[in-house]
Amino acid sequence: MKYRLLAVAATILLFTASCSTTNSSQFLAPDYSKENAVKNSTVTILPVEAEYFFNIFPNYVYGELKPNESHIFDYYLPFYIERNTDADVTSIFKGDSLNGSAFEMKELNLGTDEKMQIIGPKEETALNMEAINSRFILILDQYNYQMYTIETGGGNYAGHEMQKEMRLKFETKYLIWDNHLQKAAAWGKVNSVKKYSVMDGDQVYRNLLDDVLQKIIQKSPFS
């Protein structure tokens, strides 16, 4: 009986660890708060892609997506942001329309001892493209999906053998740039993890992207 109780306890601990779906480290600049969030704001999305930034930052590690992941990422980004906030997504910046000299490697505080490096605009810089002049620029950096397996089950006694289970994780760094005040408004690192099965297919990829964007919006300068 003692050994069975120990096995059950171990199972609960393993299940709790394996089903942990969130992990984030986020910061909202002191000048902003949810109480005075900017209403009906406009947002432009800027994914940091090696294709456009490598010549400026050749030693940087960039996000990487497979073709199907890239399709989901590009197609659903505006939809999920607009669904979870009253902000209007005006466009997705592409690097070939940006002035590379306007960017620098930024080091931002996440906590007492934690810092985050991210490619972002230089101070007192406004990012504009043709007639687009959004209030905020949502910069996503080092984004990627990761597939891995974990072992689940109740131990090695009969009927409760360990089994392998697939997990899918999406993570990204982000920086929300106030394009009018020309300074950083919010930044951080967020991720989400879910159980993956072939039957669920692309839906898991979409749900993870949605989860991460909701976390970003919850600590953003717009509502």
GROMACS .gro file of C-alpha atoms in nm:
model
  223
    1MET     CA    1   0.000   0.000   0.000
    2LYS     CA    2   0.284   0.237   0.088
    3TYR     CA    3   0.451   0.182  -0.248
    4ARG     CA    4   0.122   0.235  -0.433
    5LEU     CA    5   0.069   0.569  -0.255
    6LEU     CA    6   0.420   0.674  -0.344
    7ALA     CA    7   0.357   0.581  -0.705
    8VAL     CA    8   0.034   0.781  -0.711
    9ALA     CA    9   0.211   1.082  -0.562
   10ALA     CA   10   0.486   1.056  -0.820
   11THR     CA   11   0.223   1.038  -1.094
   12ILE     CA   12   0.055   1.356  -0.970
   13LEU     CA   13   0.386   1.541  -0.962
   14LEU     CA   14   0.477   1.422  -1.311
   15PHE     CA   15   0.134   1.517  -1.446
   16THR     CA   16   0.154   1.863  -1.292
   17ALA     CA   17   0.498   1.927  -1.440
   18SER     CA   18   0.409   1.791  -1.783
   19CYS     CA   19   0.087   1.994  -1.812
   20SER     CA   20   0.242   2.325  -1.714
   21THR     CA   21   0.130   2.541  -2.007
   22THR     CA   22   0.272   2.882  -1.935
   23ASN     CA   23   0.593   3.051  -1.851
   24SER     CA   24   0.649   3.420  -1.895
   25SER     CA   25   0.870   3.708  -1.795
   26GLN     CA   26   0.704   4.036  -1.889
   27PHE     CA   27   0.749   4.403  -1.812
   28LEU     CA   28   0.527   4.707  -1.867
   29ALA     CA   29   0.705   5.042  -1.859
   30PRO     CA   30   0.613   5.255  -1.552
   31ASP     CA   31   0.451   5.523  -1.769
   32TYR     CA   32   0.180   5.278  -1.879
   33SER     CA   33  -0.092   5.090  -1.694
   34LYS     CA   34  -0.407   4.900  -1.780
   35GLU     CA   35  -0.611   5.175  -1.613
   36ASN     CA   36  -0.500   5.432  -1.869
   37ALA     CA   37  -0.443   5.197  -2.162
   38VAL     CA   38  -0.465   5.359  -2.505
   39LYS     CA   39  -0.813   5.298  -2.647
   40ASN     CA   40  -0.879   5.209  -3.011
   41SER     CA   41  -0.508   5.213  -3.084
   42THR     CA   42  -0.343   5.107  -3.408
   43VAL     CA   43  -0.078   4.835  -3.415
   44THR     CA   44   0.172   4.726  -3.678
   45ILE     CA   45   0.342   4.387  -3.643
   46LEU     CA   46   0.713   4.351  -3.713
   47PRO     CA   47   0.857   3.997  -3.715
   48VAL     CA   48   1.238   4.006  -3.691
   49GLU     CA   49   1.356   3.793  -3.983
   50ALA     CA   50   1.715   3.694  -4.059
   51GLU     CA   51   1.653   3.763  -4.429
   52TYR     CA   52   1.633   4.136  -4.358
   53PHE     CA   53   1.845   4.186  -4.046
   54PHE     CA   54   2.139   3.946  -4.090
   55ASN     CA   55   2.361   4.202  -4.265
   56ILE     CA   56   2.322   4.437  -3.968
   57PHE     CA   57   2.334   4.176  -3.689
   58PRO     CA   58   2.524   3.877  -3.837
   59ASN     CA   59   2.599   3.707  -3.503
   60TYR     CA   60   2.243   3.713  -3.374
   61VAL     CA   61   2.027   3.400  -3.333
   62TYR     CA   62   1.703   3.451  -3.527
   63GLY     CA   63   1.366   3.284  -3.501
   64GLU     CA   64   1.298   3.008  -3.749
   65LEU     CA   65   0.970   2.862  -3.876
   66LYS     CA   66   0.892   2.574  -4.107
   67PRO     CA   67   0.672   2.655  -4.411
   68ASN     CA   68   0.345   2.542  -4.248
   69GLU     CA   69   0.437   2.721  -3.924
   70SER     CA   70   0.521   3.037  -4.115
   71HIS     CA   71   0.181   3.029  -4.288
   72ILE     CA   72  -0.002   3.001  -3.955
   73PHE     CA   73   0.217   3.269  -3.800
   74ASP     CA   74   0.165   3.525  -4.077
   75TYR     CA   75  -0.203   3.453  -4.138
   76TYR     CA   76  -0.331   3.439  -3.780
   77LEU     CA   77  -0.118   3.707  -3.610
   78PRO     CA   78  -0.345   4.001  -3.701
   79PHE     CA   79  -0.662   3.798  -3.642
   80TYR     CA   80  -0.572   3.691  -3.287
   81ILE     CA   81  -0.454   4.037  -3.184
   82GLU     CA   82  -0.772   4.202  -3.307
   83ARG     CA   83  -0.989   3.930  -3.153
   84ASN     CA   84  -0.836   3.977  -2.808
   85THR     CA   85  -0.819   4.358  -2.801
   86ASP     CA   86  -0.990   4.664  -2.945
   87ALA     CA   87  -0.670   4.758  -3.129
   88ASP     CA   88  -0.668   4.768  -3.508
   89VAL     CA   89  -0.380   4.589  -3.681
   90THR     CA   90  -0.287   4.809  -3.975
   91SER     CA   91  -0.015   4.596  -4.137
   92ILE     CA   92   0.275   4.356  -4.102
   93PHE     CA   93   0.610   4.524  -4.159
   94LYS     CA   94   0.855   4.342  -4.381
   95GLY     CA   95   1.223   4.411  -4.340
   96ASP     CA   96   1.283   4.519  -4.698
   97SER     CA   97   1.071   4.828  -4.633
   98LEU     CA   98   1.261   4.928  -4.318
   99ASN     CA   99   1.568   5.139  -4.268
  100GLY     CA  100   1.817   4.909  -4.101
  101SER     CA  101   2.013   5.197  -3.951
  102ALA     CA  102   1.709   5.274  -3.732
  103PHE     CA  103   1.767   4.954  -3.530
  104GLU     CA  104   2.003   4.850  -3.255
  105MET     CA  105   2.060   4.559  -3.018
  106LYS     CA  106   1.866   4.652  -2.706
  107GLU     CA  107   1.919   4.507  -2.357
  108LEU     CA  108   1.606   4.537  -2.146
  109ASN     CA  109   1.547   4.451  -1.781
  110LEU     CA  110   1.305   4.170  -1.700
  111GLY     CA  111   1.371   4.151  -1.329
  112THR     CA  112   1.632   4.207  -1.062
  113ASP     CA  113   1.899   3.996  -1.230
  114GLU     CA  114   1.742   3.903  -1.563
  115LYS     CA  115   1.796   4.091  -1.888
  116MET     CA  116   1.674   4.033  -2.240
  117GLN     CA  117   1.842   4.113  -2.570
  118ILE     CA  118   1.620   4.200  -2.862
  119ILE     CA  119   1.648   4.385  -3.193
  120GLY     CA  120   1.451   4.708  -3.167
  121PRO     CA  121   1.436   5.072  -3.277
  122LYS     CA  122   1.695   5.319  -3.156
  123GLU     CA  123   1.573   5.566  -2.899
  124GLU     CA  124   1.367   5.855  -3.034
  125THR     CA  125   1.291   5.666  -3.355
  126ALA     CA  126   0.954   5.635  -3.526
  127LEU     CA  127   0.900   5.343  -3.763
  128ASN     CA  128   0.684   5.441  -4.056
  129MET     CA  129   0.614   5.277  -4.390
  130GLU     CA  130   0.451   5.474  -4.670
  131ALA     CA  131   0.120   5.608  -4.536
  132ILE     CA  132   0.113   5.382  -4.230
  133ASN     CA  133   0.171   5.552  -3.898
  134SER     CA  134   0.058   5.313  -3.624
  135ARG     CA  135   0.068   5.418  -3.261
  136PHE     CA  136   0.236   5.092  -3.156
  137ILE     CA  137   0.477   4.849  -3.323
  138LEU     CA  138   0.466   4.492  -3.192
  139ILE     CA  139   0.810   4.343  -3.256
  140LEU     CA  140   0.834   3.963  -3.233
  141ASP     CA  141   1.184   3.817  -3.212
  142GLN     CA  142   1.338   3.468  -3.187
  143TYR     CA  143   0.996   3.305  -3.225
  144ASN     CA  144   0.987   2.930  -3.282
  145TYR     CA  145   0.786   2.611  -3.236
  146GLN     CA  146   0.948   2.312  -3.064
  147MET     CA  147   0.819   1.954  -3.070
  148TYR     CA  148   0.935   1.715  -2.798
  149THR     CA  149   0.824   1.408  -2.603
  150ILE     CA  150   0.770   1.347  -2.232
  151GLU     CA  151   0.698   1.030  -2.036
  152THR     CA  152   0.366   0.999  -1.858
  153GLY     CA  153   0.210   0.721  -1.656
  154GLY     CA  154   0.195   0.582  -1.307
  155GLY     CA  155   0.519   0.395  -1.269
  156ASN     CA  156   0.655   0.054  -1.353
  157TYR     CA  157   0.393  -0.166  -1.187
  158ALA     CA  158   0.149  -0.365  -1.400
  159GLY     CA  159  -0.109  -0.167  -1.589
  160HIS     CA  160   0.058   0.168  -1.527
  161GLU     CA  161   0.361   0.162  -1.753
  162MET     CA  162   0.521   0.486  -1.862
  163GLN     CA  163   0.407   0.618  -2.199
  164LYS     CA  164   0.554   0.876  -2.432
  165GLU     CA  165   0.346   1.180  -2.516
  166MET     CA  166   0.409   1.458  -2.767
  167ARG     CA  167   0.427   1.821  -2.658
  168LEU     CA  168   0.442   2.134  -2.875
  169LYS     CA  169   0.582   2.462  -2.746
  170PHE     CA  170   0.574   2.810  -2.896
  171GLU     CA  171   0.791   3.088  -2.759
  172THR     CA  172   0.892   3.439  -2.854
  173LYS     CA  173   1.055   3.755  -2.729
  174TYR     CA  174   0.863   4.075  -2.791
  175LEU     CA  175   0.892   4.451  -2.770
  176ILE     CA  176   0.600   4.693  -2.800
  177TRP     CA  177   0.730   5.023  -2.932
  178ASP     CA  178   0.533   5.345  -2.880
  179ASN     CA  179   0.574   5.496  -3.223
  180HIS     CA  180   0.442   5.838  -3.124
  181LEU     CA  181   0.642   5.880  -2.803
  182GLN     CA  182   0.934   5.691  -2.966
  183LYS     CA  183   1.017   5.464  -2.673
  184ALA     CA  184   0.965   5.110  -2.544
  185ALA     CA  185   0.626   5.058  -2.377
  186ALA     CA  186   0.639   4.685  -2.293
  187TRP     CA  187   0.861   4.384  -2.350
  188GLY     CA  188   0.924   4.029  -2.236
  189LYS     CA  189   0.952   3.659  -2.311
  190VAL     CA  190   0.644   3.438  -2.331
  191ASN     CA  191   0.566   3.079  -2.421
  192SER     CA  192   0.289   2.823  -2.416
  193VAL     CA  193   0.297   2.441  -2.420
  194LYS     CA  194   0.023   2.199  -2.523
  195LYS     CA  195  -0.024   1.829  -2.584
  196TYR     CA  196   0.015   1.749  -2.953
  197SER     CA  197  -0.146   1.484  -3.167
  198VAL     CA  198  -0.149   1.441  -3.544
  199MET     CA  199  -0.528   1.439  -3.534
  200ASP     CA  200  -0.531   1.794  -3.391
  201GLY     CA  201  -0.284   1.907  -3.654
  202ASP     CA  202  -0.257   2.280  -3.719
  203GLN     CA  203  -0.513   2.363  -3.450
  204VAL     CA  204  -0.251   2.312  -3.178
  205TYR     CA  205  -0.014   2.549  -3.358
  206ARG     CA  206  -0.289   2.809  -3.380
  207ASN     CA  207  -0.392   2.768  -3.016
  208LEU     CA  208  -0.035   2.818  -2.897
  209LEU     CA  209   0.002   3.136  -3.102
  210ASP     CA  210  -0.329   3.262  -2.964
  211ASP     CA  211  -0.222   3.187  -2.604
  212VAL     CA  212   0.106   3.372  -2.640
  213LEU     CA  213  -0.055   3.678  -2.799
  214GLN     CA  214  -0.313   3.690  -2.519
  215LYS     CA  215  -0.030   3.701  -2.264
  216ILE     CA  216   0.138   3.984  -2.453
  217ILE     CA  217  -0.187   4.183  -2.474
  218GLN     CA  218  -0.257   4.136  -2.102
  219LYS     CA  219   0.057   4.336  -2.027
  220SER     CA  220   0.043   4.586  -2.311
  221PRO     CA  221  -0.016   4.964  -2.331
  222PHE     CA  222  -0.332   4.914  -2.539
  223SER     CA  223  -0.659   4.749  -2.441
   0.00000   0.00000   0.00000
